[in-house]
Short mmCIF file of C-alpha atoms (C1' of nucleotides) and ligand atoms in Angstrom, two decimals:
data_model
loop_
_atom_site.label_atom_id
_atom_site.label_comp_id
_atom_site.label_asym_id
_atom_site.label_seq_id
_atom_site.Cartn_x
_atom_site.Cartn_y
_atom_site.Cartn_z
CA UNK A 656 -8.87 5.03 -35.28
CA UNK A 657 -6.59 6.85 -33.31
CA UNK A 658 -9.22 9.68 -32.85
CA UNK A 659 -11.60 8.30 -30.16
CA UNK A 660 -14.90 9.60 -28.90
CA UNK A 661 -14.57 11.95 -25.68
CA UNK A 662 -16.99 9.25 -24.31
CA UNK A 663 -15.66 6.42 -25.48
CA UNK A 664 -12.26 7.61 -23.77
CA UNK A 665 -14.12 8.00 -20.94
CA UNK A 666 -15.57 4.79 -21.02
CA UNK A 667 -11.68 2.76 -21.61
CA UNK A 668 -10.57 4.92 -18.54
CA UNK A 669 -13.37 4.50 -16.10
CA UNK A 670 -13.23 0.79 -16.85
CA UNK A 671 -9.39 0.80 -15.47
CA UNK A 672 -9.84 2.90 -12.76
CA UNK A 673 -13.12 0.99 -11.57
CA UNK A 674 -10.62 -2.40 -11.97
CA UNK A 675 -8.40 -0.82 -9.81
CA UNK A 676 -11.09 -0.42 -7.34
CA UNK A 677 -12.59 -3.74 -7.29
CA UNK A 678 -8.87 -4.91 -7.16
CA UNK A 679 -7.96 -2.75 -3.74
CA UNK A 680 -11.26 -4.09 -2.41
CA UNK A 681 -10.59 -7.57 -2.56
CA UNK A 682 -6.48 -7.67 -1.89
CA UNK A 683 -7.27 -7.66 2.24
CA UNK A 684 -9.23 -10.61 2.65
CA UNK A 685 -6.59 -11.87 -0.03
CA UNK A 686 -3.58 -10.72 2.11
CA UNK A 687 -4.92 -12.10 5.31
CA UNK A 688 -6.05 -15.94 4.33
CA UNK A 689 -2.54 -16.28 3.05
CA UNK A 690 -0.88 -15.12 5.94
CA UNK A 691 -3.03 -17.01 8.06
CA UNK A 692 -2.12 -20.28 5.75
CA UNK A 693 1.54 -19.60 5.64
CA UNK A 694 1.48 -19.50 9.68
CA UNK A 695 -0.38 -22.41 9.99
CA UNK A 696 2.07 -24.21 7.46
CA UNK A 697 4.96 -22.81 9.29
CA UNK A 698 4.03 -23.26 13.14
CA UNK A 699 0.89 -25.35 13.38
CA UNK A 700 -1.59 -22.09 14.29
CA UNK A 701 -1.94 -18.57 13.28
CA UNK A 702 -3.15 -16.69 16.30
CA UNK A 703 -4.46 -12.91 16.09
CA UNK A 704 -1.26 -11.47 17.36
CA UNK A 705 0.77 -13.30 14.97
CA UNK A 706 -1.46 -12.14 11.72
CA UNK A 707 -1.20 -8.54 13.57
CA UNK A 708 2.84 -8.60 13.93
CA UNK A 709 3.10 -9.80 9.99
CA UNK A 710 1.07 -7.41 8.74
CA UNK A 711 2.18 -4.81 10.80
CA UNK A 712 -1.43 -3.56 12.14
CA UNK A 713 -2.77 -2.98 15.57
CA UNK A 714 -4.24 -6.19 17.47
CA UNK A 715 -7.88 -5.03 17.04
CA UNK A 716 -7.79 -4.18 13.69
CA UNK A 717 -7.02 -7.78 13.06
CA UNK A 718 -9.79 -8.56 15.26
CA UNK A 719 -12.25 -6.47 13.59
CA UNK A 720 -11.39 -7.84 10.38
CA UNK A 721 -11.19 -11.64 11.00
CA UNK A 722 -15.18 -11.07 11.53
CA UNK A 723 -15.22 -9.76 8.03
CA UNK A 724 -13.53 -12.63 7.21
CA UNK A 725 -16.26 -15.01 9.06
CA UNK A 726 -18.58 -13.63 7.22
CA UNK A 727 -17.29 -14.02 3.97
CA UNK A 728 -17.03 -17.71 4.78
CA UNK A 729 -12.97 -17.57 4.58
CA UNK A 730 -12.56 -17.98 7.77
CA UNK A 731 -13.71 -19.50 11.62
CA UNK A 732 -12.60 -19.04 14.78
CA UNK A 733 -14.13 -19.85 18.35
CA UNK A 734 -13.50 -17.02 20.68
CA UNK A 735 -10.10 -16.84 22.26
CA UNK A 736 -9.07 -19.73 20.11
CA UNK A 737 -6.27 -19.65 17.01
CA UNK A 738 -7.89 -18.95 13.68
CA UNK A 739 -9.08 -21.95 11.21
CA UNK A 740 -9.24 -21.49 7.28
CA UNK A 741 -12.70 -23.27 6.17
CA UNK A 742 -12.40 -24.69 2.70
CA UNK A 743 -12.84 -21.78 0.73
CA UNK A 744 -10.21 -19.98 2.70
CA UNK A 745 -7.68 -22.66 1.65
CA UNK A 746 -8.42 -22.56 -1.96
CA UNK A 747 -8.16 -18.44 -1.91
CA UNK A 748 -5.29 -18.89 0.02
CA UNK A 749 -3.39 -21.28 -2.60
CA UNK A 750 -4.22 -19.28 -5.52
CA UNK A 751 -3.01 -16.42 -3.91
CA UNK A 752 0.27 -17.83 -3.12
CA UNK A 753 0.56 -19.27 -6.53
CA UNK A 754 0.47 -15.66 -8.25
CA UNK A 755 2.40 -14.13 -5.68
CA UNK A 756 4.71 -16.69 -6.52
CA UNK A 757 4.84 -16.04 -9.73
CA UNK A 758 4.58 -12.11 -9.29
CA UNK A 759 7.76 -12.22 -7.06
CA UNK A 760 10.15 -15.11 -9.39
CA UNK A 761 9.38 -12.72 -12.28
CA UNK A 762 10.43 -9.68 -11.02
CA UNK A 763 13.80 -11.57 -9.82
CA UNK A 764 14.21 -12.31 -13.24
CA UNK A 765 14.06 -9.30 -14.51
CA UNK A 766 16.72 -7.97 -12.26
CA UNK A 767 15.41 -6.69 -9.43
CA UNK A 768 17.08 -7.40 -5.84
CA UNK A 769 15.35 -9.71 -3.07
CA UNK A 770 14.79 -7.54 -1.24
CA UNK A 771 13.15 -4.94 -3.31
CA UNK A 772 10.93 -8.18 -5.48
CA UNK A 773 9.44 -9.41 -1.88
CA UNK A 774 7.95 -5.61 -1.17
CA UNK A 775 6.65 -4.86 -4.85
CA UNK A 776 5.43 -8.24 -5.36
CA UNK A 777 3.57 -8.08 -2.05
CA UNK A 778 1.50 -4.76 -3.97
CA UNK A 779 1.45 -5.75 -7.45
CA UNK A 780 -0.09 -9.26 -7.24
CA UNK A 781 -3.48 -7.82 -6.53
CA UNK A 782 -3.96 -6.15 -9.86
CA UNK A 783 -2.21 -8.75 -12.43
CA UNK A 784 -4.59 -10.20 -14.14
CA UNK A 785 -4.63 -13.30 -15.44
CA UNK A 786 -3.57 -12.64 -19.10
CA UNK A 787 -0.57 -10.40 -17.33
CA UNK A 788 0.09 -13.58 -15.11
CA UNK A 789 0.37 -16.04 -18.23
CA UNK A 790 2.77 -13.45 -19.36
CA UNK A 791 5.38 -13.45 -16.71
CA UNK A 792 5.41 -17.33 -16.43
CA UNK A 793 6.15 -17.29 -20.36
CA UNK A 794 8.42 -15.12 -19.64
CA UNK A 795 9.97 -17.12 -16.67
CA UNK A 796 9.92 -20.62 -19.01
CA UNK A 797 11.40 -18.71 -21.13
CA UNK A 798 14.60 -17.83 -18.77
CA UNK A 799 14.79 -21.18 -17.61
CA UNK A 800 16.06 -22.21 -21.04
CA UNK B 1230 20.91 -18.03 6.56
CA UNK B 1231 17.30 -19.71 5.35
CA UNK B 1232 16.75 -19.93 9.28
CA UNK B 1233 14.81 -16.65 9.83
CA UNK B 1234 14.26 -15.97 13.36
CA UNK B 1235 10.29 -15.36 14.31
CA UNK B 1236 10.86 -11.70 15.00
CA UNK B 1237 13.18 -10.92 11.82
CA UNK B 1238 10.47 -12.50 9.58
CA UNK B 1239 7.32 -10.65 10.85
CA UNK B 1240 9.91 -7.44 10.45
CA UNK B 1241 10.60 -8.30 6.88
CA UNK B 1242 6.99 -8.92 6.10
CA UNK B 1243 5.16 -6.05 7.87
CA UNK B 1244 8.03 -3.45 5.80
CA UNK B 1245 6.13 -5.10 2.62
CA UNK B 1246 3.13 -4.23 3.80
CA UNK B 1247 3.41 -1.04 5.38
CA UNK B 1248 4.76 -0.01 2.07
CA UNK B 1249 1.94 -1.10 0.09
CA UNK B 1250 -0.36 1.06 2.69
CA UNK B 1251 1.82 3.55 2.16
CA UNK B 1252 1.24 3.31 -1.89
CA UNK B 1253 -2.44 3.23 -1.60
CA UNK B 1254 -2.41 6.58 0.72
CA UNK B 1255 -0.41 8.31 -2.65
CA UNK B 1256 -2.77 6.95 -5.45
CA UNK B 1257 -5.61 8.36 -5.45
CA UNK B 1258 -3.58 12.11 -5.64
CA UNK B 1259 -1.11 10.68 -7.89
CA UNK B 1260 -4.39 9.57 -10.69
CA UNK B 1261 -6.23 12.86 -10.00
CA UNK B 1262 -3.87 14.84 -11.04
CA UNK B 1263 -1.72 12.57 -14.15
CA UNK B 1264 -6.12 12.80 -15.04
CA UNK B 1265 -6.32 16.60 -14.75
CA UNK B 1266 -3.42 17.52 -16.58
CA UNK B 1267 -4.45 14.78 -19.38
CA UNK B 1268 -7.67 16.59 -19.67
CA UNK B 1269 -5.74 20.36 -19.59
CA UNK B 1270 -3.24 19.35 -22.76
CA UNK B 1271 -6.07 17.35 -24.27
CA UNK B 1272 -8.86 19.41 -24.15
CA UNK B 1273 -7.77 22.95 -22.94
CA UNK B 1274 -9.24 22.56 -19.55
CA UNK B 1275 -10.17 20.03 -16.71
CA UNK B 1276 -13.67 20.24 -15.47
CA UNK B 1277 -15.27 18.42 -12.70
CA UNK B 1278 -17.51 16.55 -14.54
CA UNK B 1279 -14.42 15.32 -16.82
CA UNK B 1280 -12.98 13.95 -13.98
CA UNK B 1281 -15.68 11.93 -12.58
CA UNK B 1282 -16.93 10.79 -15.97
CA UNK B 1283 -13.18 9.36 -16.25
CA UNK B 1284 -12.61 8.13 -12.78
CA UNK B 1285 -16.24 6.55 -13.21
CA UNK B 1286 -17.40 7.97 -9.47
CA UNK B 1287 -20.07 11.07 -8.92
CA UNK B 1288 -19.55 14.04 -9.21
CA UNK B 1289 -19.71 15.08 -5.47
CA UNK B 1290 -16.79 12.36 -4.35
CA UNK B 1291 -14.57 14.67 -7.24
CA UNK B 1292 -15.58 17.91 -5.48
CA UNK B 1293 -14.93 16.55 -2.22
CA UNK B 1294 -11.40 14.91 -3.76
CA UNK B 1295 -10.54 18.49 -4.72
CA UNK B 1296 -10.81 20.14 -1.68
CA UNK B 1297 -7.90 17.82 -0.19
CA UNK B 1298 -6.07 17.90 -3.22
CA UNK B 1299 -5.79 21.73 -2.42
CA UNK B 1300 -5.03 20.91 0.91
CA UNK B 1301 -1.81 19.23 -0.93
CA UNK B 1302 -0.91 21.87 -2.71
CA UNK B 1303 -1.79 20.13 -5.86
CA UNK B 1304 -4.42 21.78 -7.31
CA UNK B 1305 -6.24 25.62 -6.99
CA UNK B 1306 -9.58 26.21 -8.26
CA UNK B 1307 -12.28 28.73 -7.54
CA UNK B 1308 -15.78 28.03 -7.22
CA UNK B 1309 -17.63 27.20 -10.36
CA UNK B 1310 -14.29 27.10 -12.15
CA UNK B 1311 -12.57 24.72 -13.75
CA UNK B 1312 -9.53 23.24 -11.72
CA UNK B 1313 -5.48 24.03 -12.39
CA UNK B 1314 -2.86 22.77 -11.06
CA UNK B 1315 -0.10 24.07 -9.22
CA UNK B 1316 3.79 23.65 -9.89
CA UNK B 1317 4.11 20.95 -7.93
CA UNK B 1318 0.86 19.24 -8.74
CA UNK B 1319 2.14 19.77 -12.38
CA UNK B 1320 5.50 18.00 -11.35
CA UNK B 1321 3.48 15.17 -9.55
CA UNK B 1322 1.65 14.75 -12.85
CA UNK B 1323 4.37 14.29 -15.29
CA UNK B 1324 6.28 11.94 -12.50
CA UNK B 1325 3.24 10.04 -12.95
CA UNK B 1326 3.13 10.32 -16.98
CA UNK B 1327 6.40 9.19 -16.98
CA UNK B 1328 5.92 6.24 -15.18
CA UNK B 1329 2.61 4.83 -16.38
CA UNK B 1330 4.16 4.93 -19.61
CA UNK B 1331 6.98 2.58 -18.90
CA UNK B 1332 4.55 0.17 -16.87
CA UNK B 1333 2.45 0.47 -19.48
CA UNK B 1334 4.48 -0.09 -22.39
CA UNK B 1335 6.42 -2.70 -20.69
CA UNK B 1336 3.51 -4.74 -20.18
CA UNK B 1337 3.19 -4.10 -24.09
CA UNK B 1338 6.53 -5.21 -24.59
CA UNK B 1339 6.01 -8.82 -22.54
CA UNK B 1340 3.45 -9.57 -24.74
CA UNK B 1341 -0.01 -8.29 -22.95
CA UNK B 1342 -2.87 -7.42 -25.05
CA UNK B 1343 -3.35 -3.35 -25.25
CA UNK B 1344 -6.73 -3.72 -23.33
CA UNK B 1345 -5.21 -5.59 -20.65
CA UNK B 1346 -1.95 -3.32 -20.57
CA UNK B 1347 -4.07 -0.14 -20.16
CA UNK B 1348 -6.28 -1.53 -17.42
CA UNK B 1349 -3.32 -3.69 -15.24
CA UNK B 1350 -0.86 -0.55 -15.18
CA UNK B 1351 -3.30 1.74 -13.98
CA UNK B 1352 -3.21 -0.58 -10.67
CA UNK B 1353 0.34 -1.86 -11.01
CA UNK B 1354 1.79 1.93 -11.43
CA UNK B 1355 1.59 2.96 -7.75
CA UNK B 1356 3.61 -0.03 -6.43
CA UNK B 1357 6.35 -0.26 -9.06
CA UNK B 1358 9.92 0.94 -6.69
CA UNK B 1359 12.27 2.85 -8.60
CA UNK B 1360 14.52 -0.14 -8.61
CA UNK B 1361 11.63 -2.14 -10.43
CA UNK B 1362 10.91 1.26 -12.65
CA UNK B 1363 14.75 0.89 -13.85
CA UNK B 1364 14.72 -3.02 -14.27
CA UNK B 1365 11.42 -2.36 -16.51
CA UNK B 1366 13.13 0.53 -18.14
CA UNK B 1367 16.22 -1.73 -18.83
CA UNK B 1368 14.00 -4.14 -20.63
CA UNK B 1369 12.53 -1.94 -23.09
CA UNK B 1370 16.00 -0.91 -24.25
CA UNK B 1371 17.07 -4.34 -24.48
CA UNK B 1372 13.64 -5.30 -26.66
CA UNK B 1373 14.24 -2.60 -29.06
CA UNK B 1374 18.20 -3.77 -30.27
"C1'" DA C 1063 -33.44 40.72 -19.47
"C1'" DG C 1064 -35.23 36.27 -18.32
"C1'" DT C 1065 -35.29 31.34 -18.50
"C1'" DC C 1066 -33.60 26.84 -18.70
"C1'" DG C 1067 -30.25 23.21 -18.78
"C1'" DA C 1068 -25.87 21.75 -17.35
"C1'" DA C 1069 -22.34 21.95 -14.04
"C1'" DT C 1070 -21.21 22.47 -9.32
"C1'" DT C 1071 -21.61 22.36 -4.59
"C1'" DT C 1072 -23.71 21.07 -0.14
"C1'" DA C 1073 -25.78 17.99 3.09
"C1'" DG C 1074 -26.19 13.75 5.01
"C1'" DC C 1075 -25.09 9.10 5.01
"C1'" DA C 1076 -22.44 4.32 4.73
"C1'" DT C 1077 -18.41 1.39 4.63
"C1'" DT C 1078 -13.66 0.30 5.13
"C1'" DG C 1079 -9.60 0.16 7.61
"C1'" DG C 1080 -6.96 2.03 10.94
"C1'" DC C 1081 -5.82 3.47 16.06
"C1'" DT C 1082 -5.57 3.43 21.68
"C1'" DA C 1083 -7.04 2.14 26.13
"C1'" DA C 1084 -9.31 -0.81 29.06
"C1'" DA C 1085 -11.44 -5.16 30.13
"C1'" DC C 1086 -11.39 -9.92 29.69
"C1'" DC C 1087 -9.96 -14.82 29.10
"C1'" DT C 1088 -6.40 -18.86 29.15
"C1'" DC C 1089 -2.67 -21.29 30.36
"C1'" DT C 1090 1.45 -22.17 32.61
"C1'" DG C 1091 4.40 -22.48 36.45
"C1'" DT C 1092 4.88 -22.41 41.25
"C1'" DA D 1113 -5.06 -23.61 43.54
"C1'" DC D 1114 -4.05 -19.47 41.79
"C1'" DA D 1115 -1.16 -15.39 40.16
"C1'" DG D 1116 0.64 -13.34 36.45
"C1'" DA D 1117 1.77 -12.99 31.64
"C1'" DG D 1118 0.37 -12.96 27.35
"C1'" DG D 1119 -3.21 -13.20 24.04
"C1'" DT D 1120 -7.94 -11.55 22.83
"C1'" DT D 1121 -11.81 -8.79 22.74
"C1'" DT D 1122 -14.56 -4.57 23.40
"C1'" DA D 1123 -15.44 0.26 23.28
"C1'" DG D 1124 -14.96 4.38 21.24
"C1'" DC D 1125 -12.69 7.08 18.21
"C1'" DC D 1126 -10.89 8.99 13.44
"C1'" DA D 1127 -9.88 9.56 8.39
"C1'" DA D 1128 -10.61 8.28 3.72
"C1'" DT D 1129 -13.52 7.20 -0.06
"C1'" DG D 1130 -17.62 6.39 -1.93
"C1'" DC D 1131 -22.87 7.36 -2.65
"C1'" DT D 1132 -27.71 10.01 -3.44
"C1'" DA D 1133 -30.66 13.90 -3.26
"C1'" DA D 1134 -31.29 18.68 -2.99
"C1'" DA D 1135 -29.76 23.36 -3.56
"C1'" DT D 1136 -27.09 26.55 -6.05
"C1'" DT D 1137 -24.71 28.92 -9.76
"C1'" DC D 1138 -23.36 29.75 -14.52
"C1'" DG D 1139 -23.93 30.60 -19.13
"C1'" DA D 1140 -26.18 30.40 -23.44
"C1'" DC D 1141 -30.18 31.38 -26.13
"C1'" DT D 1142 -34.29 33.50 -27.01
MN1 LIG E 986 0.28 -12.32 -1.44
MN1 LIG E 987 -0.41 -8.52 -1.14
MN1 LIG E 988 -2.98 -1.48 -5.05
MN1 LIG E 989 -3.33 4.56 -11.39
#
DNA sequence: AGTCGAATTTAGCATTGGCTAAACCTCTGT
DNA sequence: ACAGAGGTTTAGCCAATGCTAAATTCGACT
């Protein structure tokens, strides 16, 4: 059992590493509807420079990539206008915070500073899946007690 | 203290980011070569086909991959021939080992499936701090008593 | 030695995500 | 009313990562 196919290895690891791929393709749009929902929770409107200062990015790369956005339906905007989420954009938005959430509280619990659990957390969400997910909130249930 | 100024919080948040940039410019090196010495001690040499058949991408994006990896300093090959690394791509590599392992069998160790474990820490890996890497590290000694 | 199949490389292309500089709107305060 | 500041967009660029198709080289077997 231990002694697996050259192919079949190949297989397992291609199957990870094409995971990881489909992962860093979707974390953007994921990264930018919940930035744009935590500024409109915070202050009323998320405006381009705003999303651009957060994420640390230039103004027109934001620009560029809010029309992504449009057209993936996450997001609308008039020109020279603040930034809306439509419907879909709120729902991505709320999962997203939700495992980021629990991404962050978990490493906390297992020790690690603030400081340090806000910056992993903000990489590692986007390739937890959701069996890894269950796991850390067992594990946080778990400290609770 | 919960008051954040505007500024201070778009500084905070933009570090996170930035440094999860930063991670994703080190990956793909850091998998190429923890791949190519895999394929050295497991099957006497690394050849390009290996590698893409592993990564699950064609061959040309490996040859191309290559050339920058010698760039780096990570890797020599001559035409035609299979690829070595150098010193310090050999260094990278067992960094790497070292810490996929611990990702990996820390997942394990939280109660994560093996298929699972093997495909989220091949994403997770690259954005794990060393403070995170010690807190993970701490764990596993504290599952095994 | 010659041929053929597999591995490798080259060429040419697309997409994503980033940048700067310059032009353009909006809104507010006088 | 309108000037100026600040926000937004456009234009044009670059690097990284992927692809397919075609050309090339290597090596093993007759
Ligand atoms: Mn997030
Ligand atoms: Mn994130
Ligand atoms: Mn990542
Ligand atoms: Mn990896």
């Amino acid at each position: 059992m231990a002694g697996k196919t050259r192919q079949s290895k190949a297989k397992l690891q291609s199957a990870a590493f094409r995971r990881t791929r489909s992962d860093h393709s979707k974390e953007l749009a994921a990264d930018y509807v919940e930035l744009i929902a935590d500024l409109i929770d915070e202050r009323g409107s998320a405006r381009g420079t705003d999303v651009a200062l957060r994420l640390g990015v230039a103004n027109a790369t934001v620009v560029k990539m809010l029309k992504r956005l449009q057209d993936m339906g996450l997001v609308t905007q008039e020109p020279y206008r603040p930034i809306a989420l439509t419907g879909e954009g709120w729902e991505m938005a709320e999962t997203g915070r939700k495992k980021h959430q629990i991404v962050e509280r978990f490493l906390l619990a297992l020790g690690v500073g603030e400081e340090t659990a806000r910056i992993d957390s903000e990489g590692i969400e986007h390739h937890v899946s959701d069996e890894t997910l269950r796991a850390m909130g067992r594990f946080l249930a778990r400290q609770i007690s």
